[in-house]
PDB file of C-alpha atoms in Angstrom:
ATOM      1  CA  UNK A  17     111.625  92.130 114.660  1.00  0.00           C
ATOM      2  CA  UNK A  18     108.527  90.626 116.225  1.00  0.00           C
ATOM      3  CA  UNK A  19     107.595  87.041 115.365  1.00  0.00           C
ATOM      4  CA  UNK A  20     104.704  87.878 113.026  1.00  0.00           C
ATOM      5  CA  UNK A  21     106.861  90.310 111.029  1.00  0.00           C
ATOM      6  CA  UNK A  22     109.645  87.716 110.879  1.00  0.00           C
ATOM      7  CA  UNK A  23     107.214  85.098 109.577  1.00  0.00           C
ATOM      8  CA  UNK A  24     105.953  87.456 106.869  1.00  0.00           C
ATOM      9  CA  UNK A  25     109.500  88.432 105.909  1.00  0.00           C
ATOM     10  CA  UNK A  26     110.524  84.774 105.761  1.00  0.00           C
ATOM     11  CA  UNK A  27     107.547  83.929 103.550  1.00  0.00           C
ATOM     12  CA  UNK A  28     108.416  86.825 101.228  1.00  0.00           C
ATOM     13  CA  UNK A  29     111.949  85.437 100.905  1.00  0.00           C
ATOM     14  CA  UNK A  30     110.481  82.065  99.904  1.00  0.00           C
ATOM     15  CA  UNK A  31     108.168  83.727  97.383  1.00  0.00           C
ATOM     16  CA  UNK A  32     110.970  85.819  95.915  1.00  0.00           C
ATOM     17  CA  UNK A  33     113.139  82.726  95.562  1.00  0.00           C
ATOM     18  CA  UNK A  34     110.364  80.736  93.916  1.00  0.00           C
ATOM     19  CA  UNK A  35     109.503  83.528  91.466  1.00  0.00           C
ATOM     20  CA  UNK A  36     113.132  84.260  90.675  1.00  0.00           C
ATOM     21  CA  UNK A  37     113.848  80.597  89.945  1.00  0.00           C
ATOM     22  CA  UNK A  38     110.874  80.519  87.556  1.00  0.00           C
ATOM     23  CA  UNK A  39     112.148  83.686  85.849  1.00  0.00           C
ATOM     24  CA  UNK A  40     115.619  82.169  85.592  1.00  0.00           C
ATOM     25  CA  UNK A  41     114.496  78.808  84.210  1.00  0.00           C
ATOM     26  CA  UNK A  42     111.625  79.768  81.884  1.00  0.00           C
ATOM     27  CA  UNK A  43     112.660  81.779  78.839  1.00  0.00           C
ATOM     28  CA  UNK A  44     110.672  84.973  78.579  1.00  0.00           C
ATOM     29  CA  UNK A  45     108.733  84.420  81.802  1.00  0.00           C
ATOM     30  CA  UNK A  46     107.720  87.671  83.423  1.00  0.00           C
ATOM     31  CA  UNK A  47     105.313  87.408  86.363  1.00  0.00           C
ATOM     32  CA  UNK A  48     102.002  89.216  86.036  1.00  0.00           C
ATOM     33  CA  UNK A  49     101.241  92.194  88.246  1.00  0.00           C
ATOM     34  CA  UNK A  50      99.639  90.199  91.074  1.00  0.00           C
ATOM     35  CA  UNK A  51     102.861  88.769  92.562  1.00  0.00           C
ATOM     36  CA  UNK A  52     104.463  92.221  92.399  1.00  0.00           C
ATOM     37  CA  UNK A  53     101.545  93.722  94.282  1.00  0.00           C
ATOM     38  CA  UNK A  54     101.736  90.983  96.928  1.00  0.00           C
ATOM     39  CA  UNK A  55     105.507  91.423  97.320  1.00  0.00           C
ATOM     40  CA  UNK A  56     105.317  95.221  97.484  1.00  0.00           C
ATOM     41  CA  UNK A  57     102.436  95.116  99.965  1.00  0.00           C
ATOM     42  CA  UNK A  58     104.165  92.478 102.075  1.00  0.00           C
ATOM     43  CA  UNK A  59     107.495  94.289 102.192  1.00  0.00           C
ATOM     44  CA  UNK A  60     105.803  97.606 102.994  1.00  0.00           C
ATOM     45  CA  UNK A  61     103.841  95.857 105.746  1.00  0.00           C
ATOM     46  CA  UNK A  62     107.110  95.053 107.494  1.00  0.00           C
ATOM     47  CA  UNK A  63     107.404  98.772 108.269  1.00  0.00           C
ATOM     48  CA  UNK A  64     103.717  99.346 109.061  1.00  0.00           C
ATOM     49  CA  UNK A  65     102.035  98.954 112.415  1.00  0.00           C
ATOM     50  CA  UNK A  66      99.763  96.051 111.667  1.00  0.00           C
ATOM     51  CA  UNK A  67      98.042  93.740 114.097  1.00  0.00           C
ATOM     52  CA  UNK A  68      99.287  90.192 114.513  1.00  0.00           C
ATOM     53  CA  UNK A  69      96.117  89.011 112.779  1.00  0.00           C
ATOM     54  CA  UNK A  70      96.722  91.266 109.756  1.00  0.00           C
ATOM     55  CA  UNK A  71     100.329  90.078 109.489  1.00  0.00           C
ATOM     56  CA  UNK A  72      99.246  86.459 109.807  1.00  0.00           C
ATOM     57  CA  UNK A  73      96.724  86.878 106.958  1.00  0.00           C
ATOM     58  CA  UNK A  74      99.388  88.427 104.750  1.00  0.00           C
ATOM     59  CA  UNK A  75     101.800  85.587 105.564  1.00  0.00           C
ATOM     60  CA  UNK A  76      99.136  83.027 104.676  1.00  0.00           C
ATOM     61  CA  UNK A  77      98.485  84.791 101.367  1.00  0.00           C
ATOM     62  CA  UNK A  78     102.203  84.887 100.525  1.00  0.00           C
ATOM     63  CA  UNK A  79     102.606  81.186 101.341  1.00  0.00           C
ATOM     64  CA  UNK A  80      99.633  80.393  99.098  1.00  0.00           C
ATOM     65  CA  UNK A  81     101.257  82.324  96.268  1.00  0.00           C
ATOM     66  CA  UNK A  82     104.520  80.379  96.734  1.00  0.00           C
ATOM     67  CA  UNK A  83     102.577  77.154  96.171  1.00  0.00           C
ATOM     68  CA  UNK A  84     100.702  78.652  93.202  1.00  0.00           C
ATOM     69  CA  UNK A  85     103.879  79.823  91.439  1.00  0.00           C
ATOM     70  CA  UNK A  86     105.562  76.475  92.086  1.00  0.00           C
ATOM     71  CA  UNK A  87     102.596  74.545  90.741  1.00  0.00           C
ATOM     72  CA  UNK A  88     101.975  76.714  87.674  1.00  0.00           C
ATOM     73  CA  UNK A  89     105.621  77.185  86.695  1.00  0.00           C
ATOM     74  CA  UNK A  90     107.017  73.778  87.634  1.00  0.00           C
ATOM     75  CA  UNK A  91     109.687  75.028  90.013  1.00  0.00           C
ATOM     76  CA  UNK A  92     110.262  73.819  93.559  1.00  0.00           C
ATOM     77  CA  UNK A  93     108.726  75.616  96.507  1.00  0.00           C
ATOM     78  CA  UNK A  94     111.318  77.740  98.255  1.00  0.00           C
ATOM     79  CA  UNK A  95     111.131  77.504 102.025  1.00  0.00           C
ATOM     80  CA  UNK A  96     110.111  80.222 104.423  1.00  0.00           C
ATOM     81  CA  UNK A  97     113.378  81.730 105.662  1.00  0.00           C
ATOM     82  CA  UNK A  98     114.338  82.228 109.287  1.00  0.00           C
ATOM     83  CA  UNK A  99     115.062  85.949 109.125  1.00  0.00           C
ATOM     84  CA  UNK A 100     115.999  86.098 112.794  1.00  0.00           C
ATOM     85  CA  UNK A 101     119.229  84.316 111.844  1.00  0.00           C
ATOM     86  CA  UNK A 102     120.122  86.772 109.067  1.00  0.00           C
ATOM     87  CA  UNK A 103     123.548  88.386 108.973  1.00  0.00           C
ATOM     88  CA  UNK A 104     123.774  92.161 109.195  1.00  0.00           C
ATOM     89  CA  UNK A 105     124.086  92.483 105.400  1.00  0.00           C
ATOM     90  CA  UNK A 106     120.946  90.403 104.880  1.00  0.00           C
ATOM     91  CA  UNK A 107     119.050  92.480 107.453  1.00  0.00           C
ATOM     92  CA  UNK A 108     120.199  95.628 105.687  1.00  0.00           C
ATOM     93  CA  UNK A 109     119.070  94.291 102.303  1.00  0.00           C
ATOM     94  CA  UNK A 110     115.674  93.325 103.718  1.00  0.00           C
ATOM     95  CA  UNK A 111     115.290  96.858 105.101  1.00  0.00           C
ATOM     96  CA  UNK A 112     116.235  98.392 101.729  1.00  0.00           C
ATOM     97  CA  UNK A 113     113.755  96.125  99.942  1.00  0.00           C
ATOM     98  CA  UNK A 114     111.055  97.298 102.358  1.00  0.00           C
ATOM     99  CA  UNK A 115     112.034 100.956 101.841  1.00  0.00           C
ATOM    100  CA  UNK A 116     111.732 100.633  98.069  1.00  0.00           C
ATOM    101  CA  UNK A 117     108.428  98.781  98.411  1.00  0.00           C
ATOM    102  CA  UNK A 118     107.095 101.619 100.591  1.00  0.00           C
ATOM    103  CA  UNK A 119     108.062 104.104  97.875  1.00  0.00           C
ATOM    104  CA  UNK A 120     106.212 102.089  95.247  1.00  0.00           C
ATOM    105  CA  UNK A 121     103.201 101.490  97.467  1.00  0.00           C
ATOM    106  CA  UNK A 122     102.862 105.199  98.255  1.00  0.00           C
ATOM    107  CA  UNK A 123     102.706 105.898  94.513  1.00  0.00           C
ATOM    108  CA  UNK A 124     100.457 102.894  93.862  1.00  0.00           C
ATOM    109  CA  UNK A 125     102.978 101.930  91.198  1.00  0.00           C
ATOM    110  CA  UNK A 126     104.917  98.937  89.968  1.00  0.00           C
ATOM    111  CA  UNK A 127     107.693  98.749  87.420  1.00  0.00           C
ATOM    112  CA  UNK A 128     108.811  95.549  85.723  1.00  0.00           C
ATOM    113  CA  UNK A 129     112.549  96.168  86.243  1.00  0.00           C
ATOM    114  CA  UNK A 130     112.099  97.173  89.873  1.00  0.00           C
ATOM    115  CA  UNK A 131     109.766  94.227  90.489  1.00  0.00           C
ATOM    116  CA  UNK A 132     112.404  91.859  89.088  1.00  0.00           C
ATOM    117  CA  UNK A 133     115.020  93.477  91.337  1.00  0.00           C
ATOM    118  CA  UNK A 134     112.754  92.955  94.371  1.00  0.00           C
ATOM    119  CA  UNK A 135     112.363  89.259  93.469  1.00  0.00           C
ATOM    120  CA  UNK A 136     116.133  88.912  92.992  1.00  0.00           C
ATOM    121  CA  UNK A 137     116.756  90.702  96.263  1.00  0.00           C
ATOM    122  CA  UNK A 138     114.449  88.392  98.161  1.00  0.00           C
ATOM    123  CA  UNK A 139     116.058  85.376  96.474  1.00  0.00           C
ATOM    124  CA  UNK A 140     119.503  86.692  97.451  1.00  0.00           C
ATOM    125  CA  UNK A 141     118.418  86.499 101.087  1.00  0.00           C
ATOM    126  CA  UNK A 142     118.265  82.707 100.696  1.00  0.00           C
ATOM    127  CA  UNK A 143     121.937  82.519  99.758  1.00  0.00           C
ATOM    128  CA  UNK A 144     125.174  83.534 101.374  1.00  0.00           C
ATOM    129  CA  UNK A 145     125.998  87.071 102.458  1.00  0.00           C
ATOM    130  CA  UNK A 146     127.811  87.785  99.183  1.00  0.00           C
ATOM    131  CA  UNK A 147     124.557  87.682  97.219  1.00  0.00           C
ATOM    132  CA  UNK A 148     123.017  90.171  99.643  1.00  0.00           C
ATOM    133  CA  UNK A 149     126.046  92.454  99.370  1.00  0.00           C
ATOM    134  CA  UNK A 150     125.806  92.367  95.582  1.00  0.00           C
ATOM    135  CA  UNK A 151     122.143  93.385  95.735  1.00  0.00           C
ATOM    136  CA  UNK A 152     122.906  96.127  98.265  1.00  0.00           C
ATOM    137  CA  UNK A 153     125.390  97.583  95.789  1.00  0.00           C
ATOM    138  CA  UNK A 154     122.475  98.121  93.377  1.00  0.00           C
ATOM    139  CA  UNK A 155     119.998  99.436  95.957  1.00  0.00           C
ATOM    140  CA  UNK A 156     120.703 103.162  95.556  1.00  0.00           C
ATOM    141  CA  UNK A 157     120.176 103.037  91.796  1.00  0.00           C
ATOM    142  CA  UNK A 158     116.952 101.056  92.209  1.00  0.00           C
ATOM    143  CA  UNK A 159     115.705 103.436  94.890  1.00  0.00           C
ATOM    144  CA  UNK A 160     116.386 106.379  92.566  1.00  0.00           C
ATOM    145  CA  UNK A 161     114.504 104.613  89.761  1.00  0.00           C
ATOM    146  CA  UNK A 162     111.578 103.937  92.112  1.00  0.00           C
ATOM    147  CA  UNK A 163     111.415 107.650  92.890  1.00  0.00           C
ATOM    148  CA  UNK A 164     110.853 108.332  89.187  1.00  0.00           C
ATOM    149  CA  UNK A 165     108.056 105.785  88.694  1.00  0.00           C
TER     150      UNK A 165
END
């Protein structure tokens, strides 16, 4: 993975972790559609052939959204992850997240349950490999659901 893609992926992990913590700590909190669009676009961009400048702009936007969510929801900022150090299971989960995002982006669709799964999946990349394996176990069902959206 080239550096610019790795930076975007790492920022998406931080955003997913920040959003997921807010969802976990605030009863009834469901993010609006904007974060979902940013996450889906960012994940799909990992598989696109974008210029370094385009990737850098997306990374900057994602990092800004991390700060916004933290500020508005009172949760700590989750750090940008170093995806180049990911285990094979984490790399596989990141690829599956990107695949599902590409499906959603192609349909110009979002779905609250799938969005929440994407946030959880990104947050799982912050933890140990077991969290990633648990999310991978759900990936086929989520991918099938995304096909129906």
